[in-house]
JSON list of C-alpha atoms in Angstrom, two decimals:
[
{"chain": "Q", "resi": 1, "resn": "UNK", "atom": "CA", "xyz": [84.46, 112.67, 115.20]},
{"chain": "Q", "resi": 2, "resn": "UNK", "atom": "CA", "xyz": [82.13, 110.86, 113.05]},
{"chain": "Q", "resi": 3, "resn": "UNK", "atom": "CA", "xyz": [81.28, 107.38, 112.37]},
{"chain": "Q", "resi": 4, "resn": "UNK", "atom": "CA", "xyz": [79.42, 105.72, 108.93]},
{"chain": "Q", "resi": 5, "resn": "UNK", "atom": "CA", "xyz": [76.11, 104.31, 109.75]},
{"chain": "Q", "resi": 6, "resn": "UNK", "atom": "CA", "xyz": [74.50, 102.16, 106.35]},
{"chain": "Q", "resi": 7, "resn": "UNK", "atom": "CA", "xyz": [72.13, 104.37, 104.96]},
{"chain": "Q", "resi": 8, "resn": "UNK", "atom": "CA", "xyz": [68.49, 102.48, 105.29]},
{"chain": "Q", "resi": 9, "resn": "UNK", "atom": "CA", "xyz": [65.03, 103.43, 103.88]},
{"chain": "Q", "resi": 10, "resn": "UNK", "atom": "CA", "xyz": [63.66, 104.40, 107.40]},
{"chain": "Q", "resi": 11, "resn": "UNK", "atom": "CA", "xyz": [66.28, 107.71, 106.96]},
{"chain": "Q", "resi": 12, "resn": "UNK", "atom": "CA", "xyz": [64.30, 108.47, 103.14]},
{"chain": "Q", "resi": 13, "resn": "UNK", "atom": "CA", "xyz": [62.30, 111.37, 105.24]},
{"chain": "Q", "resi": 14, "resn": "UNK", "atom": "CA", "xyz": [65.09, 113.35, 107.04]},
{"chain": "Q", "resi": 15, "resn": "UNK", "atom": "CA", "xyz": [67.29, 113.10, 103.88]},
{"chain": "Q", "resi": 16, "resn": "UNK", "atom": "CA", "xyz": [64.63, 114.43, 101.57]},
{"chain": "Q", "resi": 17, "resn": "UNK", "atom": "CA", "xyz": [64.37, 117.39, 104.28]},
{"chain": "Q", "resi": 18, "resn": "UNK", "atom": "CA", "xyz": [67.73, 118.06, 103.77]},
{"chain": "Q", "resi": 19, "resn": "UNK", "atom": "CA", "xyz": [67.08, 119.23, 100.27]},
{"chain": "Q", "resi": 20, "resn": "UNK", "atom": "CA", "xyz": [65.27, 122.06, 99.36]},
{"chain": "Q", "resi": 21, "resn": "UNK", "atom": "CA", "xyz": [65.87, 123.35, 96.09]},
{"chain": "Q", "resi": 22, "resn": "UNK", "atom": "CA", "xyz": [66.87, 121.36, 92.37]},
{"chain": "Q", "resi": 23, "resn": "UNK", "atom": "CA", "xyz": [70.38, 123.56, 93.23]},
{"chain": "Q", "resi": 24, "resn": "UNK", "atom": "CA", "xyz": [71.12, 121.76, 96.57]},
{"chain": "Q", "resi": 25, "resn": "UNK", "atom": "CA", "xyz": [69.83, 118.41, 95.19]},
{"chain": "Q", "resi": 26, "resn": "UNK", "atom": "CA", "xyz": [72.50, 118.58, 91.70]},
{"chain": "Q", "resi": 27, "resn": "UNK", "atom": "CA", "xyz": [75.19, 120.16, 94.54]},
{"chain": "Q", "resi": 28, "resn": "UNK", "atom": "CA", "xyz": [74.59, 117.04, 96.43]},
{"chain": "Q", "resi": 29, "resn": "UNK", "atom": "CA", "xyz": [74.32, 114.16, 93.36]},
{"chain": "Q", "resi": 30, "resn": "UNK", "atom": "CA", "xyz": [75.23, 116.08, 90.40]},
{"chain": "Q", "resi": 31, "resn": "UNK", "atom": "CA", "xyz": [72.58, 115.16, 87.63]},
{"chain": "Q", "resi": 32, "resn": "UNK", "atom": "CA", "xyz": [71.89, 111.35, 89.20]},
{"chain": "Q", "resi": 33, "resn": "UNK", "atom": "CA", "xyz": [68.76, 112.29, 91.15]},
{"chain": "Q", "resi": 34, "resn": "UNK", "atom": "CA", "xyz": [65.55, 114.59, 89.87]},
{"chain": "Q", "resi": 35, "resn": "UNK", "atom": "CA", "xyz": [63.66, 117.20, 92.22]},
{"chain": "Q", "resi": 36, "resn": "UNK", "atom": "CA", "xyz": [61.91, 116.84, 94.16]},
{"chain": "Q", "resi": 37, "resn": "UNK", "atom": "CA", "xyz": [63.38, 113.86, 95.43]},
{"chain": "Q", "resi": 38, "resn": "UNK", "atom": "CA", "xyz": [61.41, 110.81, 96.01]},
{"chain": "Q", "resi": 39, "resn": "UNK", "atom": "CA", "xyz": [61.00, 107.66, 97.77]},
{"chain": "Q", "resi": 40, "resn": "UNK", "atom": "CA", "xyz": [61.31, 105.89, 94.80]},
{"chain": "Q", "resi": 41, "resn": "UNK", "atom": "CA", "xyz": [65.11, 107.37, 93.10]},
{"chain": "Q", "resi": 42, "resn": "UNK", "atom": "CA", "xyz": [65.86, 106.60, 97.18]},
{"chain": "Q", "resi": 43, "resn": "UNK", "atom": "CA", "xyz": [64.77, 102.88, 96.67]},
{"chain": "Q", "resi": 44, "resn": "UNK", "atom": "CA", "xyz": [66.64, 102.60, 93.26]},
{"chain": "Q", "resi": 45, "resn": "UNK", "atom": "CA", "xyz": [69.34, 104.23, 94.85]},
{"chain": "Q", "resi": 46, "resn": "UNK", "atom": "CA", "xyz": [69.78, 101.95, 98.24]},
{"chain": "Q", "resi": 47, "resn": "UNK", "atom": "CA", "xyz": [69.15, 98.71, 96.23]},
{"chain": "Q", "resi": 48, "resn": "UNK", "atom": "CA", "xyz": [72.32, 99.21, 93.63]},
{"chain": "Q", "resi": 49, "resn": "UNK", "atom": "CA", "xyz": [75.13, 96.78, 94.48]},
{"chain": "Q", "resi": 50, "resn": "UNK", "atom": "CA", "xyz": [77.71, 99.44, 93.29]},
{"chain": "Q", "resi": 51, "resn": "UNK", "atom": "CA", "xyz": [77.17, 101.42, 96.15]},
{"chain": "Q", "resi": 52, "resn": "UNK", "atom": "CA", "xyz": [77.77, 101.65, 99.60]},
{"chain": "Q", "resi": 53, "resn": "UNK", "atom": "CA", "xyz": [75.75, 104.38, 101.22]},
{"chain": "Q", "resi": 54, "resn": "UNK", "atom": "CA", "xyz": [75.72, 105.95, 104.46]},
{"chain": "Q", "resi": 55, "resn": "UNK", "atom": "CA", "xyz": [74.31, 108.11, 106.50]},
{"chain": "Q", "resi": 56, "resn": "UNK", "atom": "CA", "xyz": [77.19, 110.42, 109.33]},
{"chain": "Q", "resi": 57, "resn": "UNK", "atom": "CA", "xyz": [76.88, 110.15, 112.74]},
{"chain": "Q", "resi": 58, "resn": "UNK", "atom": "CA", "xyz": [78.27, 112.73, 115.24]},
{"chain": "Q", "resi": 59, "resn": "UNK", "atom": "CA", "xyz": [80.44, 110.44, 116.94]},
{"chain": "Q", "resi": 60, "resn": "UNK", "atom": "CA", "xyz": [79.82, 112.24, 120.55]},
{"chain": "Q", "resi": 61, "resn": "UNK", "atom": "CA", "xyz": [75.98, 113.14, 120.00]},
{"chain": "Q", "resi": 62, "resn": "UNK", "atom": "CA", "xyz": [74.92, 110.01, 118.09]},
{"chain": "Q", "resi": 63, "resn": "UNK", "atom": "CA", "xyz": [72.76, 112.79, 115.66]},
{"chain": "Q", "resi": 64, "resn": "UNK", "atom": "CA", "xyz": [73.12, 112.30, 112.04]},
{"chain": "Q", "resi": 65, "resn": "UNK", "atom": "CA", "xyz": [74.51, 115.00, 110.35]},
{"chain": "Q", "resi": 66, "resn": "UNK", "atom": "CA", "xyz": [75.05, 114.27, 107.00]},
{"chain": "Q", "resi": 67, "resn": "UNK", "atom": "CA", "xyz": [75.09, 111.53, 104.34]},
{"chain": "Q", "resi": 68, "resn": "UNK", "atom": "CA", "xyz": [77.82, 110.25, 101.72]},
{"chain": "Q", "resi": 69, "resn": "UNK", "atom": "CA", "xyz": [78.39, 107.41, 99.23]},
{"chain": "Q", "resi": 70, "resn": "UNK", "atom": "CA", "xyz": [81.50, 105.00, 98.20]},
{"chain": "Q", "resi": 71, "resn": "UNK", "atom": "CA", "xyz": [80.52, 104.43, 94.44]},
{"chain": "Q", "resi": 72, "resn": "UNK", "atom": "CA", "xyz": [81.89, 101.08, 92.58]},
{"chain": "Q", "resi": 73, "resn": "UNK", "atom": "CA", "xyz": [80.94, 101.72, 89.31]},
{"chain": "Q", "resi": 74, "resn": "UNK", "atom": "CA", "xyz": [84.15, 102.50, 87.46]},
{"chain": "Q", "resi": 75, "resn": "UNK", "atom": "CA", "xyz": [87.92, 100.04, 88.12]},
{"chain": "Q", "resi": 76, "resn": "UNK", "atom": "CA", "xyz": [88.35, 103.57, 90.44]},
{"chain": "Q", "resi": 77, "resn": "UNK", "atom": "CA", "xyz": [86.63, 103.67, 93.53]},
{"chain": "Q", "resi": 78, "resn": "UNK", "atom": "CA", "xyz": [84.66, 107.62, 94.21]},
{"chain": "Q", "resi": 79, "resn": "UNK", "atom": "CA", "xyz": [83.78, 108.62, 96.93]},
{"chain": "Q", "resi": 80, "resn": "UNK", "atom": "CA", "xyz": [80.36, 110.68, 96.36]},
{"chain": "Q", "resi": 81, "resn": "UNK", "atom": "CA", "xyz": [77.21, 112.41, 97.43]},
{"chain": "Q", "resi": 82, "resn": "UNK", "atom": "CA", "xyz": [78.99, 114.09, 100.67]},
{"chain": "Q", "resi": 83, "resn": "UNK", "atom": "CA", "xyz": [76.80, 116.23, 102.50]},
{"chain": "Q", "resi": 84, "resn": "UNK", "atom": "CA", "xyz": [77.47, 117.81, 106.07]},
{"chain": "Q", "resi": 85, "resn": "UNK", "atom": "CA", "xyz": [73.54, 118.97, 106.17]},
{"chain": "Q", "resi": 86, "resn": "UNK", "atom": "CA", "xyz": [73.01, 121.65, 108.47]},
{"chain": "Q", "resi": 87, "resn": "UNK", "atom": "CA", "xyz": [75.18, 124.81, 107.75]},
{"chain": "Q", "resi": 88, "resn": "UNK", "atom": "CA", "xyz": [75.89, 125.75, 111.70]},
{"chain": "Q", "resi": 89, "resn": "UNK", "atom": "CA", "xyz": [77.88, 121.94, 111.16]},
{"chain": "Q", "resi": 90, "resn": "UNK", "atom": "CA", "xyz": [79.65, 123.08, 108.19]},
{"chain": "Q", "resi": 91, "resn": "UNK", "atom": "CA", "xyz": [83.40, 124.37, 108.57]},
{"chain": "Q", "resi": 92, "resn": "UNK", "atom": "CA", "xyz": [83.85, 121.93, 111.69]},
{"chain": "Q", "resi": 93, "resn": "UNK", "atom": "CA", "xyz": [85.75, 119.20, 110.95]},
{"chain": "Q", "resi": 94, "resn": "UNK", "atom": "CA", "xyz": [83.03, 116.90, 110.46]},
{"chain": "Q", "resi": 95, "resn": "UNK", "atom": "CA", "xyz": [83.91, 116.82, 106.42]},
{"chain": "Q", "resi": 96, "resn": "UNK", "atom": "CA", "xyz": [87.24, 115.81, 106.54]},
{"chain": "Q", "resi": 97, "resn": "UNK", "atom": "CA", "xyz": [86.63, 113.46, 109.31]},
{"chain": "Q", "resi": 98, "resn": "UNK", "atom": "CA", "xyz": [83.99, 111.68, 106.96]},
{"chain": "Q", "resi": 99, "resn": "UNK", "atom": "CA", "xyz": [86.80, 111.55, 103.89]},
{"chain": "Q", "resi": 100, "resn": "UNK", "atom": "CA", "xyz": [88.90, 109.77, 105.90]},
{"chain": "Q", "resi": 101, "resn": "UNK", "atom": "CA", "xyz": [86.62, 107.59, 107.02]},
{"chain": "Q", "resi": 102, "resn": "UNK", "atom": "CA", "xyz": [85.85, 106.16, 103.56]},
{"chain": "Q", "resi": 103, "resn": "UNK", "atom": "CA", "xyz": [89.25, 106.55, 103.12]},
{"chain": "Q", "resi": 104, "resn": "UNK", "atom": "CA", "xyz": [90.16, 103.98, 105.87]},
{"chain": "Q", "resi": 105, "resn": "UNK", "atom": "CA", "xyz": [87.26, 101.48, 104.12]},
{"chain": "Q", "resi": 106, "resn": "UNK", "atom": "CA", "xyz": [88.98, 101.47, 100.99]},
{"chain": "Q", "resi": 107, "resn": "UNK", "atom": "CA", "xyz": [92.35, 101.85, 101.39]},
{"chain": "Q", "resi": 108, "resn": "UNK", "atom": "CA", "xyz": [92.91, 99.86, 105.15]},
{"chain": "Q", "resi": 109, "resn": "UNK", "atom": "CA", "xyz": [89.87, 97.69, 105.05]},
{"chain": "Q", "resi": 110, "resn": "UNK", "atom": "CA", "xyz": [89.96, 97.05, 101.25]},
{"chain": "Q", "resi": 111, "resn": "UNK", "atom": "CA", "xyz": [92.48, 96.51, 98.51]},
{"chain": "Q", "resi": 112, "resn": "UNK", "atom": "CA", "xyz": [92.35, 99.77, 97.09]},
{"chain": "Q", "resi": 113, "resn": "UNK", "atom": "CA", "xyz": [94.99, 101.88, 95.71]},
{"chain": "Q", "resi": 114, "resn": "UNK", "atom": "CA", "xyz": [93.61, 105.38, 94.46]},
{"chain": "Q", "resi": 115, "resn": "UNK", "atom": "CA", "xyz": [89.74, 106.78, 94.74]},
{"chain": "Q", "resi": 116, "resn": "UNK", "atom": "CA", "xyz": [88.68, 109.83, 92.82]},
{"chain": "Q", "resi": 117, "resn": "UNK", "atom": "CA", "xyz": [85.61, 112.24, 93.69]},
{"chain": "Q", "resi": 118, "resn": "UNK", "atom": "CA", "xyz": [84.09, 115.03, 91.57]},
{"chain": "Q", "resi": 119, "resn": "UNK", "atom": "CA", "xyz": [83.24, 118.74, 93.02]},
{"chain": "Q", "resi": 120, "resn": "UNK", "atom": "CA", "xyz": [81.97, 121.56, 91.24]},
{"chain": "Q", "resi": 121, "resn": "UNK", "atom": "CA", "xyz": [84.74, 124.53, 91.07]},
{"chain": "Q", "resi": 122, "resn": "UNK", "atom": "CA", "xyz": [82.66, 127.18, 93.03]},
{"chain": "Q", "resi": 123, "resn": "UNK", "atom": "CA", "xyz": [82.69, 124.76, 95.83]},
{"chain": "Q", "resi": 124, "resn": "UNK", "atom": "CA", "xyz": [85.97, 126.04, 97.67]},
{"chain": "Q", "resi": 125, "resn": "UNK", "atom": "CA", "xyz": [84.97, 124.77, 100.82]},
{"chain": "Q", "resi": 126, "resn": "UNK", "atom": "CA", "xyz": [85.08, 121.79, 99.62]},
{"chain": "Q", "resi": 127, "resn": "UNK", "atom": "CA", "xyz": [88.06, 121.78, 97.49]},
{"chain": "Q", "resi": 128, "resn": "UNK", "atom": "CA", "xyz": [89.85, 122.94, 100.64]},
{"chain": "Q", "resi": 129, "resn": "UNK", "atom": "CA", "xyz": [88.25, 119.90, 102.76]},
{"chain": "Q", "resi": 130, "resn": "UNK", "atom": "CA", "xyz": [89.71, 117.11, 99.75]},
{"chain": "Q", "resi": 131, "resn": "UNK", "atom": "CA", "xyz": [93.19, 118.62, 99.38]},
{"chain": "Q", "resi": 132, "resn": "UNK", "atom": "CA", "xyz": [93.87, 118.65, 103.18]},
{"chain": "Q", "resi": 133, "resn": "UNK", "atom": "CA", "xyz": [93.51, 114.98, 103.12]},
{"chain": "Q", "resi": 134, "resn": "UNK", "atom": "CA", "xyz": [95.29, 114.57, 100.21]},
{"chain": "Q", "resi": 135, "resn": "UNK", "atom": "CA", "xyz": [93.18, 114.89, 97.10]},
{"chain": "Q", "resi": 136, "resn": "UNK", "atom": "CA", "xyz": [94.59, 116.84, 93.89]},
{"chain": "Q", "resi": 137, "resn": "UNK", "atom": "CA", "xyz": [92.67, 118.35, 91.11]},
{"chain": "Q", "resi": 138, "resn": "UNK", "atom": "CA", "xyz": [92.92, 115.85, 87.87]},
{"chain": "Q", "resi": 139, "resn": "UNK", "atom": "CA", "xyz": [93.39, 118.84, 85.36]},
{"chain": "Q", "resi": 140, "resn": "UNK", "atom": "CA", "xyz": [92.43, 115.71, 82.64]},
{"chain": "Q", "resi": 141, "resn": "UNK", "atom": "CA", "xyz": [89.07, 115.24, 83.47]},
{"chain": "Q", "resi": 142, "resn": "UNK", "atom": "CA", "xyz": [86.07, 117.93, 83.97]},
{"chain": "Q", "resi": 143, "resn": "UNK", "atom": "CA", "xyz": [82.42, 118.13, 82.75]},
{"chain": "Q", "resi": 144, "resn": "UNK", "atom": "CA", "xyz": [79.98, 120.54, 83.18]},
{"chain": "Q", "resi": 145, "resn": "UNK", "atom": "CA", "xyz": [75.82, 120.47, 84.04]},
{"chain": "Q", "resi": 146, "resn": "UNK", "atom": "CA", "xyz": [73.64, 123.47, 83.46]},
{"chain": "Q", "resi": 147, "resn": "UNK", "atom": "CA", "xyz": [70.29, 124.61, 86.10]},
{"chain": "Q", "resi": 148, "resn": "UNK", "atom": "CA", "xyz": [68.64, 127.66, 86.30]},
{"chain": "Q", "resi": 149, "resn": "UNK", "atom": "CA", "xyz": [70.93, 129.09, 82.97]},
{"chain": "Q", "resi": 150, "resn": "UNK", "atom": "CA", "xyz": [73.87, 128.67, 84.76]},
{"chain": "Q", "resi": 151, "resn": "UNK", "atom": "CA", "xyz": [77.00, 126.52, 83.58]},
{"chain": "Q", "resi": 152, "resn": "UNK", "atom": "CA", "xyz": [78.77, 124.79, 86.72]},
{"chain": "Q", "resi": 153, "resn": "UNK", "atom": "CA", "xyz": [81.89, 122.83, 86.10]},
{"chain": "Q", "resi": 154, "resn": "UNK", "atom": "CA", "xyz": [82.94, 119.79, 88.13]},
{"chain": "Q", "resi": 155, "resn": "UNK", "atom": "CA", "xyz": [86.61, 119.29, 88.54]},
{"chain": "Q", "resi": 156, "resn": "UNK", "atom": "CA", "xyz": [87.72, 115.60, 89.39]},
{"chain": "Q", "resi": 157, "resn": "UNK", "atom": "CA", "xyz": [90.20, 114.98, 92.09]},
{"chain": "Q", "resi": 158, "resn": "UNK", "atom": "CA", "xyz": [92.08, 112.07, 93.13]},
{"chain": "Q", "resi": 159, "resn": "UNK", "atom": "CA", "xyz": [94.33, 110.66, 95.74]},
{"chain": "Q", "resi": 160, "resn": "UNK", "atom": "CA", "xyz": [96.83, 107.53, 96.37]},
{"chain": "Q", "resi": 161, "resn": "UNK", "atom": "CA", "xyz": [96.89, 105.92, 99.59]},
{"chain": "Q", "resi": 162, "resn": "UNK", "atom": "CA", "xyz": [100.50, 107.17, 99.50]},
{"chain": "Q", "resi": 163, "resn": "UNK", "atom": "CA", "xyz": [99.65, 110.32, 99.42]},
{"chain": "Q", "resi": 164, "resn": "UNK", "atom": "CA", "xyz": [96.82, 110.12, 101.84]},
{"chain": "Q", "resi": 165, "resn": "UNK", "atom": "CA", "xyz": [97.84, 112.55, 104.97]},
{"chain": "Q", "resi": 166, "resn": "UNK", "atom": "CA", "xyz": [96.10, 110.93, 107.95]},
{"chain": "Q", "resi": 167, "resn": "UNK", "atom": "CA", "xyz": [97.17, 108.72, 110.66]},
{"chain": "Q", "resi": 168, "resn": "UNK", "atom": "CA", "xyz": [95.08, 105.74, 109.52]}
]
């Protein structure tokens, strides 16, 4: 259904039109980015060596649809930064199809046990998305980020290749 292209500075314009607000952009990369977004965070960004970024391909239309992020900054791998961008694509499969694709790099095509991710609790889309493949709310770890006088708290989830429900 979808397929991980690398993420390349020729794609800087359509992701930047993807966000349109300091809400979507911390909904997208929690507090790592600053709106607007820029050409240079996007350089900084697709020159770390902890990160593998990508943009998502619709595996049948060839359009990109979205962008996400394995991040290898902590001993556990997260997967980050997931964004299905238009909301007509939303609700479609295309978000679980692109967790189990970075699934399948790090726990078939590398030497990976567990990943984590982190979603804010209002999010129950998502949530829904990363426990049908397997992910389960770490009630150990939270933090919270405030914009516009609002509080939003972002649970942490995790999974085990064990307990990873897909045919891989």
């Amino acid at each position: 259904m979808v397929t991980l292209l690398h993420f390349e500075k020729s794609d800087f314009p359509l992701f930047k039109s993807w966000i349109g607000s300091a809400r979507e952009l911390l909904q997208l990369a929690g507090p790592y980015f600053s709106f607007p977004l820029t050409d240079q965070q996007l350089e900084k960004y697709i020159t770390d060596p902890k990160r593998q970024i990508f943009k998502i391909a619709d595996t049948a239309t060839k359009e990109i649809i979205g962008h996400c992020e394995l991040n290898f900054e902590r001993n556990t791998p997260r997967l980050c930064r997931i964004l299905i961008a238009k909301s007509s694509e939303r609700n479609r499969g295309y978000g679980k199809s692109t967790v189990n694709a970075l699934l399948r790099l790090l726990f078939i095509e590398g030497n990976y046990d567990t990943a984590d991710l982190n979603v804010y609790e209002w999010n129950s889309n998502a949530i829904r998305c990363y426990e049908g493949v397997g992910f389960r709310i770490n009630e150990n770890i939270s933090s919270e980020v405030s914009i516009e006088g609002e509080t939003w708290k972002s649970l942490n989830m995790q999974i085990r290749k064990s307990e990873w429900k897909t045919n891989p």
